[in-house]
XYZ file of C-alpha atoms in Angstrom:
620
model
C 129.243 116.428 89.068
C 130.588 120.263 89.118
C 130.465 122.032 92.429
C 128.785 125.300 92.710
C 130.217 126.023 96.143
C 131.523 129.437 94.786
C 128.012 130.074 93.513
C 126.106 130.580 96.391
C 123.850 133.767 95.175
C 121.619 135.212 97.744
C 119.031 133.437 95.303
C 120.171 129.856 96.343
C 120.998 130.798 99.514
C 117.235 131.673 100.368
C 116.015 128.607 98.313
C 118.690 126.704 101.108
C 116.876 128.759 104.198
C 113.533 128.096 102.912
C 113.480 124.638 102.252
C 113.395 124.882 98.579
C 116.721 123.481 97.625
C 116.604 120.313 95.820
C 120.621 120.154 94.965
C 122.198 121.172 97.698
C 125.060 118.511 97.009
C 125.956 120.561 94.365
C 127.167 123.492 96.661
C 127.882 121.928 100.352
C 130.546 118.978 100.847
C 133.679 118.653 99.473
C 134.628 119.112 95.492
C 137.840 118.771 93.625
C 137.812 120.543 90.311
C 140.298 123.075 88.303
C 142.880 122.814 90.463
C 141.823 123.028 93.738
C 139.345 121.540 96.355
C 136.674 123.254 98.177
C 134.986 122.317 101.698
C 131.490 124.107 102.451
C 128.885 123.276 105.870
C 126.155 124.924 107.284
C 126.917 125.209 110.852
C 125.186 128.267 112.563
C 125.742 130.088 116.070
C 129.790 128.810 116.198
C 132.872 130.326 117.071
C 134.690 128.779 114.135
C 135.438 126.034 112.075
C 138.017 124.189 110.338
C 138.247 120.907 108.204
C 140.853 118.571 109.575
C 142.477 116.880 106.238
C 144.681 113.550 106.578
C 146.563 112.565 102.820
C 145.560 109.007 102.012
C 148.428 106.515 103.340
C 149.316 109.150 105.995
C 148.259 110.066 109.630
C 149.169 113.306 109.498
C 146.317 115.784 110.051
C 146.159 118.789 108.404
C 143.996 121.756 109.979
C 142.244 124.077 107.503
C 140.608 127.200 108.718
C 137.550 128.108 106.992
C 135.577 131.557 106.910
C 131.993 132.510 106.868
C 130.206 133.253 103.718
C 130.286 136.577 102.838
C 126.491 136.538 102.275
C 125.509 133.945 105.119
C 126.684 134.219 108.722
C 125.973 130.098 109.109
C 127.813 128.803 106.003
C 131.474 128.606 106.620
C 133.880 127.749 103.256
C 137.200 127.198 102.209
C 139.026 126.993 98.960
C 142.490 124.608 99.043
C 144.746 125.362 95.942
C 144.861 121.295 95.643
C 143.406 118.436 93.956
C 142.599 116.401 97.494
C 141.004 113.252 95.942
C 140.958 110.773 98.451
C 141.673 112.892 101.400
C 139.887 112.014 104.486
C 138.597 114.921 106.472
C 135.991 115.919 109.320
C 135.261 119.453 110.782
C 136.333 120.738 113.994
C 133.725 123.057 114.892
C 134.351 125.348 118.085
C 131.123 125.893 119.368
C 129.400 128.925 121.468
C 130.250 127.146 124.571
C 133.960 126.948 123.598
C 133.819 123.046 122.925
C 135.781 122.148 120.410
C 134.056 118.716 118.427
C 134.689 116.827 115.075
C 131.921 116.241 112.633
C 131.951 114.347 109.426
C 130.720 115.947 106.726
C 126.850 115.851 106.122
C 127.220 115.939 102.044
C 129.695 113.598 101.813
C 129.814 111.333 99.331
C 131.993 108.902 100.446
C 133.080 107.684 103.692
C 135.532 105.429 105.566
C 134.654 101.928 105.877
C 133.745 101.113 109.691
C 135.083 101.015 112.373
C 136.387 104.600 110.953
C 134.055 107.367 110.007
C 135.899 110.237 108.638
C 134.522 111.681 105.135
C 136.653 111.278 102.107
C 136.777 113.588 99.490
C 135.599 112.585 95.876
C 136.413 113.907 92.349
C 133.813 113.941 89.652
C 132.471 111.022 88.661
C 134.025 109.135 85.600
C 131.020 106.852 85.191
C 129.652 106.586 81.971
C 126.006 105.408 81.722
C 125.152 103.301 78.500
C 122.555 105.158 76.568
C 120.205 102.072 76.372
C 120.190 102.197 80.173
C 119.412 106.126 80.416
C 116.556 105.421 78.238
C 115.241 102.481 80.028
C 115.322 104.360 82.965
C 113.342 106.866 81.552
C 110.317 104.419 80.221
C 110.457 100.945 82.573
C 108.010 102.117 84.922
C 105.341 103.450 82.747
C 101.848 102.321 83.221
C 103.270 100.137 86.556
C 99.823 100.434 88.173
C 98.538 97.609 85.598
C 101.539 95.893 85.533
C 103.212 92.783 87.631
C 105.108 94.039 90.512
C 107.189 91.131 92.172
C 110.180 92.733 94.415
C 112.710 90.720 96.487
C 114.213 92.668 99.492
C 117.445 92.197 99.847
C 119.947 93.029 102.470
C 123.205 92.802 100.871
C 125.588 92.084 103.345
C 123.950 88.883 104.371
C 122.426 87.289 101.121
C 125.409 85.622 100.126
C 129.461 86.177 101.261
C 132.507 85.480 99.417
C 133.911 82.333 100.148
C 136.434 84.065 102.614
C 133.747 85.380 104.603
C 133.951 88.962 103.605
C 130.943 91.163 102.089
C 130.520 90.650 98.560
C 131.317 94.189 96.787
C 128.634 95.644 94.332
C 130.135 94.426 91.465
C 130.123 90.728 92.903
C 126.825 91.157 93.953
C 125.675 92.189 90.467
C 126.809 88.660 88.953
C 125.348 86.539 91.849
C 122.090 88.047 92.965
C 120.912 89.448 89.321
C 121.069 86.272 87.750
C 118.993 84.478 90.961
C 116.254 86.990 90.746
C 115.970 86.863 87.407
C 115.519 82.953 87.475
C 113.187 83.041 90.432
C 110.975 85.604 88.553
C 110.942 88.598 90.617
C 110.724 91.929 88.615
C 112.355 94.178 91.524
C 115.001 94.090 93.975
C 114.342 96.356 97.162
C 117.916 96.933 98.657
C 117.821 97.500 102.325
C 119.519 100.913 103.422
C 122.760 101.427 101.766
C 123.453 104.737 103.074
C 126.347 105.022 105.194
C 126.108 103.887 108.581
C 128.212 102.791 111.549
C 126.589 99.551 113.065
C 125.841 96.317 110.656
C 123.280 95.254 113.135
C 121.103 98.446 112.688
C 120.561 97.201 109.112
C 121.496 100.427 107.609
C 118.495 102.129 109.244
C 120.251 103.862 111.227
C 122.065 106.762 109.020
C 125.051 108.463 109.223
C 125.685 109.440 105.436
C 122.755 110.941 103.419
C 124.665 111.084 100.307
C 127.561 108.262 100.731
C 126.992 104.741 99.623
C 128.322 102.861 102.238
C 131.997 101.684 101.695
C 130.961 98.046 103.254
C 130.332 96.858 99.633
C 132.659 98.945 97.414
C 132.709 102.500 95.833
C 129.896 104.859 94.315
C 130.818 103.470 90.955
C 130.801 99.801 91.753
C 127.132 100.633 92.870
C 125.999 102.370 89.548
C 127.745 99.031 87.816
C 125.098 96.919 90.328
C 122.315 99.312 88.750
C 123.472 99.529 85.230
C 123.794 95.479 85.332
C 119.855 95.216 86.951
C 118.376 97.567 84.269
C 119.931 95.248 81.732
C 118.356 92.637 82.634
C 115.051 94.196 83.213
C 114.925 94.004 86.841
C 113.834 97.344 88.600
C 115.488 98.874 91.772
C 114.435 100.508 94.710
C 116.506 101.987 97.638
C 114.881 101.695 101.286
C 115.720 105.393 101.921
C 115.466 107.011 105.626
C 113.817 110.611 105.704
C 112.456 110.767 109.073
C 115.031 109.868 111.534
C 118.540 109.324 111.647
C 121.938 107.881 114.046
C 122.700 109.732 117.570
C 126.387 108.555 117.108
C 128.280 111.691 118.096
C 130.656 112.021 114.834
C 127.493 112.527 112.907
C 124.258 114.788 112.757
C 123.474 114.744 116.307
C 123.791 118.393 118.137
C 125.978 119.274 115.238
C 126.491 122.608 116.502
C 126.597 121.760 119.856
C 122.969 121.986 120.194
C 119.926 120.603 118.554
C 120.382 121.314 114.801
C 119.221 118.597 112.337
C 116.925 116.979 115.152
C 113.847 118.004 116.160
C 113.489 121.071 118.446
C 111.042 120.243 121.095
C 112.330 117.456 123.276
C 109.076 115.287 123.375
C 109.454 114.873 119.828
C 113.253 114.361 119.528
C 114.331 110.586 120.520
C 112.930 107.382 119.422
C 113.292 105.200 122.299
C 112.058 102.093 120.395
C 114.724 102.541 117.923
C 117.704 104.621 119.658
C 117.116 107.496 117.061
C 116.990 111.237 116.515
C 113.818 112.684 114.229
C 114.516 115.336 112.232
C 113.427 118.707 112.482
C 111.053 119.159 109.106
C 109.852 122.444 110.015
C 113.522 123.930 109.310
C 114.061 124.643 105.986
C 118.002 123.961 106.084
C 116.866 120.210 107.168
C 114.118 120.377 104.780
C 116.501 120.958 101.231
C 118.928 118.454 103.082
C 116.708 115.498 102.955
C 115.198 117.124 99.419
C 118.861 116.748 98.112
C 119.362 113.839 99.336
C 116.540 112.075 97.601
C 117.340 113.950 94.377
C 120.848 112.565 94.692
C 120.236 108.906 95.135
C 117.397 109.206 91.987
C 119.548 111.602 89.645
C 123.080 110.512 90.635
C 122.550 106.467 90.930
C 119.469 105.765 88.230
C 117.228 104.157 90.998
C 113.695 103.293 89.824
C 112.229 104.688 93.406
C 112.081 104.768 97.132
C 110.927 102.628 99.859
C 110.602 105.197 102.589
C 111.146 104.190 105.862
C 109.342 104.871 109.627
C 106.938 107.513 108.020
C 104.565 107.002 111.294
C 106.755 109.641 113.220
C 106.259 111.781 110.064
C 102.662 111.048 109.810
C 101.649 111.064 113.610
C 103.102 113.062 116.441
C 105.920 110.623 117.729
C 105.876 109.389 121.232
C 102.264 110.648 121.848
C 100.293 107.911 122.668
C 97.099 109.602 121.455
C 98.619 109.521 117.967
C 97.577 112.640 116.707
C 98.289 113.559 112.904
C 101.567 115.091 112.778
C 100.740 118.444 110.872
C 104.341 119.265 110.485
C 105.494 116.107 109.001
C 102.418 115.724 106.910
C 103.752 118.707 105.191
C 106.983 117.466 104.851
C 105.963 114.295 103.038
C 103.732 116.379 101.039
C 106.572 118.681 100.088
C 108.981 115.699 99.163
C 106.587 113.416 97.185
C 106.133 116.863 95.452
C 109.097 117.623 94.528
C 110.449 114.024 93.686
C 107.600 113.363 90.889
C 108.013 116.736 89.433
C 111.707 116.282 88.659
C 111.882 112.429 88.526
C 108.136 111.510 86.952
C 109.476 107.790 86.158
C 110.269 107.234 90.280
C 107.792 105.115 91.961
C 107.638 106.098 95.714
C 106.428 103.359 98.519
C 105.495 104.356 101.556
C 106.144 101.906 104.384
C 103.689 101.460 107.441
C 101.705 104.198 107.969
C 98.781 102.972 109.727
C 95.286 104.058 109.358
C 96.698 107.794 108.122
C 93.993 108.698 105.181
C 94.961 108.982 101.446
C 98.439 108.457 101.705
C 98.536 107.142 98.153
C 96.256 109.521 96.830
C 96.864 112.749 94.467
C 98.703 115.619 96.733
C 95.806 117.725 95.197
C 93.229 115.667 96.258
C 94.405 116.152 99.802
C 96.802 113.004 99.695
C 100.077 112.411 100.725
C 101.610 111.786 97.004
C 103.069 108.390 97.636
C 102.200 105.888 94.918
C 102.127 102.582 96.842
C 101.887 101.867 100.994
C 102.755 98.644 102.618
C 100.179 96.548 103.596
C 100.757 95.707 106.872
C 97.124 95.185 107.933
C 97.119 92.091 105.641
C 100.542 91.107 106.271
C 99.552 90.607 110.006
C 96.085 89.048 110.029
C 97.279 86.915 107.522
C 100.240 85.710 109.596
C 97.908 85.314 112.703
C 95.825 83.197 110.989
C 98.557 80.803 109.299
C 100.154 80.409 112.670
C 96.607 79.171 114.162
C 96.350 75.651 114.312
C 93.659 74.604 111.228
C 91.048 73.111 113.441
C 90.883 76.533 115.087
C 91.075 78.880 111.933
C 87.243 79.033 111.639
C 87.226 81.095 114.646
C 89.125 84.070 113.122
C 88.017 83.656 109.525
C 87.783 87.124 109.226
C 91.663 87.976 109.228
C 91.473 86.334 105.537
C 88.729 88.093 104.286
C 88.992 91.673 106.060
C 91.428 93.126 104.076
C 88.960 93.638 101.060
C 86.800 95.884 102.945
C 89.854 98.504 102.909
C 91.942 97.417 99.931
C 90.644 99.747 97.433
C 90.952 102.669 100.055
C 94.790 103.128 98.999
C 97.212 101.497 96.658
C 99.197 98.637 98.542
C 101.876 96.143 98.388
C 101.570 92.823 100.098
C 104.507 92.195 101.766
C 106.124 89.413 103.480
C 109.138 91.896 104.673
C 112.237 91.989 107.229
C 110.264 92.891 109.957
C 108.098 89.540 110.315
C 111.407 87.187 110.308
C 113.426 88.889 113.504
C 113.706 88.900 116.835
C 112.067 85.439 117.788
C 109.290 85.532 115.128
C 110.868 83.085 112.688
C 110.466 81.969 109.316
C 107.644 82.214 107.026
C 108.075 78.258 107.151
C 108.725 78.106 110.847
C 105.783 80.106 112.234
C 103.595 77.804 110.851
C 101.962 74.775 112.687
C 102.267 70.909 112.013
C 104.333 68.631 110.817
C 107.950 69.519 108.362
C 105.770 68.346 105.811
C 102.569 70.243 106.388
C 104.495 73.123 106.934
C 105.725 73.051 103.146
C 102.327 72.471 102.215
C 100.942 75.793 104.147
C 104.042 77.801 102.799
C 102.756 77.063 99.185
C 99.236 77.866 100.282
C 100.621 81.022 102.075
C 102.509 82.237 98.622
C 99.734 80.991 96.548
C 96.938 83.328 98.486
C 99.477 86.196 98.509
C 100.252 86.285 94.808
C 96.315 85.719 94.234
C 95.206 88.755 96.510
C 95.140 92.303 95.175
C 98.134 94.444 95.431
C 101.515 94.403 94.304
C 104.209 91.810 95.936
C 107.456 92.096 98.088
C 109.044 88.836 99.657
C 112.099 89.043 102.019
C 114.937 87.050 100.828
C 115.132 83.386 101.613
C 111.536 82.672 102.200
C 111.186 81.735 98.375
C 113.072 78.311 99.273
C 111.872 77.783 102.599
C 114.880 79.370 104.789
C 114.138 77.278 108.180
C 115.786 79.980 110.294
C 114.620 83.806 111.168
C 116.788 86.056 109.973
C 119.468 86.441 112.819
C 121.990 88.689 110.843
C 123.818 85.752 110.199
C 126.786 85.848 108.100
C 124.555 84.469 105.142
C 121.365 82.990 104.520
C 121.279 79.009 104.687
C 122.346 78.051 101.081
C 122.953 74.269 102.305
C 118.876 74.036 102.725
C 119.254 73.576 98.483
C 120.514 70.285 99.408
C 117.730 69.304 100.444
C 114.652 67.978 98.331
C 111.959 69.631 100.155
C 113.620 73.564 99.472
C 114.775 72.810 96.142
C 110.875 72.408 95.529
C 110.017 75.136 97.622
C 112.173 77.576 95.110
C 111.150 75.750 92.260
C 107.394 76.580 93.500
C 107.866 79.902 93.894
C 109.778 80.354 90.485
C 106.549 78.632 89.045
C 104.131 81.225 91.128
C 105.699 83.805 89.922
C 106.016 82.674 86.355
C 101.993 82.542 86.874
C 101.711 85.504 88.182
C 103.334 87.814 85.470
C 101.618 85.630 82.783
C 97.953 85.922 84.258
C 96.866 89.552 83.585
C 94.177 89.214 85.796
C 96.281 89.009 88.993
C 97.806 92.405 88.334
C 96.130 94.002 85.770
C 93.433 95.784 87.818
C 94.781 95.787 91.247
C 93.702 98.769 92.456
C 90.247 98.515 90.550
C 87.090 97.124 92.829
C 85.979 95.607 89.028
C 89.350 93.512 89.497
C 87.936 91.604 92.235
C 84.743 89.422 93.146
C 84.006 87.447 96.167
C 82.585 84.009 95.178
C 82.572 82.917 99.122
C 84.342 84.814 101.683
C 82.615 83.713 104.731
C 82.926 79.752 104.231
C 84.595 79.847 107.707
C 83.245 76.215 108.721
C 85.490 74.502 105.766
C 87.921 77.252 106.008
C 88.067 77.720 102.638
C 87.954 81.681 100.165
C 87.383 81.490 96.607
C 87.043 84.653 94.347
C 87.481 85.997 90.734
C 90.406 87.977 89.837
C 89.481 90.091 86.162
C 92.093 91.808 83.981
C 90.745 94.015 80.987
C 89.958 91.300 79.010
C 87.353 88.731 79.926
C 89.381 85.812 78.848
C 91.866 86.712 81.128
C 89.338 85.657 84.275
C 91.231 83.535 86.895
C 88.847 81.557 89.720
C 90.767 81.165 92.700
C 90.058 78.707 95.538
C 92.196 78.531 98.580
C 91.847 75.356 101.228
C 93.406 76.735 104.447
C 92.158 73.428 106.431
C 93.594 70.390 106.738
C 90.797 68.583 105.414
C 90.283 67.645 101.761
C 87.220 68.132 99.948
C 86.970 65.974 96.949
C 83.328 66.991 95.796
C 83.867 71.184 96.041
C 81.588 73.199 94.465
C 82.376 76.634 93.281
C 80.179 79.113 91.449
C 81.493 80.410 87.912
C 80.726 83.084 85.452
C 79.692 81.709 82.599
C 79.257 78.299 80.232
C 82.221 76.490 79.213
C 85.071 74.331 80.206
C 87.466 75.370 82.906
C 90.678 74.113 83.475
C 93.098 73.866 86.633
C 96.085 76.199 85.510
C 98.251 75.913 88.653
C 98.022 74.194 92.073
C 100.292 74.586 95.153
C 99.280 70.528 95.609
C 101.313 69.911 92.420
C 103.864 66.781 93.022
C 106.147 68.940 91.324
C 106.629 70.852 94.417
C 106.060 67.956 97.124
C 102.183 67.904 96.832
C 100.292 64.998 96.509
C 98.665 65.890 92.824
C 99.277 65.789 89.479
C 98.008 68.981 87.544
C 94.485 68.402 86.289
C 94.819 68.962 82.375
C 90.721 67.271 81.768
C 88.520 70.136 81.496
C 85.536 70.355 83.763
C 82.100 71.746 82.277
C 80.280 74.057 84.060
C 77.051 72.729 85.046
C 74.389 74.697 85.071
C 73.469 74.577 88.758
C 73.694 77.809 90.403
C 76.181 78.459 92.970
C 78.186 81.406 95.148
C 75.782 83.773 93.035
C 76.256 82.459 90.027
C 74.169 81.166 87.530
C 76.941 78.470 86.758
C 79.223 76.058 89.055
C 81.786 73.053 88.872
C 82.536 70.577 90.866
C 86.284 70.122 91.786
C 88.503 67.943 93.956
C 90.151 69.946 96.464
C 92.888 68.868 98.344
C 93.904 70.298 101.934
C 96.387 73.199 102.121
C 95.643 74.352 98.536
C 95.639 77.272 96.475
C 94.270 76.511 92.934
C 93.639 78.606 89.716
C 90.878 77.856 87.110
C 90.150 79.509 83.938
C 88.012 78.992 81.218
C 89.316 76.842 78.415
């Protein structure tokens, strides 16, 4: 990365102020090159700015005055004729009210490890990306709409710790988590935010460094090594990125020049009471350029495969207004953002978190959409969890929770998620949400994950749920890996591994995810027995799968289900298999379809349907 700090021409300045700059990190921040170090910062309406520098292994501060850019009275700059790699620094700003405040660099590419928070001068990255990785990054996401996608949501700090209790570094994590994720059958990892943040318990969502990978886990080059190793192992990598709101801590963006600068100018829209964060002012060109540049930086510099963007409700809807009118300013910004990222990084996948009922989030901008590729299906997640937490004897009353999602599924392109949000603040883990005995909980967890995989939409699962984590996520030192000492949890991990193998191998389960012809109800309304059955289809007729889910605690030994054609049908997967702690052995014998019309099909088969079971059948 070569600094362009001395090349802020009138044209580039206009780009910055109008919200069209996508590479502001080349012009702002600190840069070392050709025997000098430059510092450039946007701070309008102040009396004076200086950079306060501290040499490595020293506590002596050096104050270096900055001067206004000759073409722009809002930008301060200084060139120091020294190579100042690894110096710690912050800006001292004298506000219009003559108050002196200190701020870290909004464009810093490295920061001190918390609880310290100064910015760190970085030299040019020497990381040498293998050519094979660069090629793979350009091609891996082609045809992703028609490909399997099973995402493992990962919080680095609490997945696993080193033996001494310290965080794993990005490099150490690469050697631990990538083989695990690959073995379990996930196709992608989604990293919860690793942009720099002061408080561990914020999980990374209260960001202070929009260009700095958190120093908790190592350096930028360490992170690049992790990205490289994911790529070499065929694992896609998404970054959870927060473009809508930021941390209130005084050393960062809040009141950067003594007044609201990055945050919303309108007081009623400024603060998020629930999160304790500030909303960006996305009407301001300089803020738009800042956020655009951050997005481009992570995709370009670190080669992530895409973003999951957090908290879009406060961009799509007016913050703090209970009527929830559409936020025209936020919508315009998101369209600018997605259009820019898709133009310059066409291989990147853009995922929206919760967008409530806002329409056309995953449609093209030209068609009135917001331009994302996918959105999280919070409606499906909430409905299904309410249903599964209900005692089996009462599920027939709320049967609509299981079948309702198909009514709206094809309005957007969805990811069916069981994310971290569902396993905190007393909500319990997936396993612990479920009623019944210890054994029944495992039966139902297998059923729930089986339905999750069989339902249309890409998949996301929060770490630990794959082996039946018993406790909710409490931001403890690491997941309860000791549960692998117990047979039921080992069987659960084996089940998830085999379930995801079936998911990846059966094209009907992913190829037509966003096409109505990929799904057909056989029986959506069997509330009396708490059973749903449906057909999943791929592009080839031979890929067709019949899925039967029994959410009841009652077995049905002679269950009739319609099939689309004559022939023999074989059960290819069952959540009740004894391998996983169930009570059955996989039925290898074929069931010949009878000319008995059922479920609006001309033929049908009669099968044994155990309690709490999802099974998949295919024509033999």
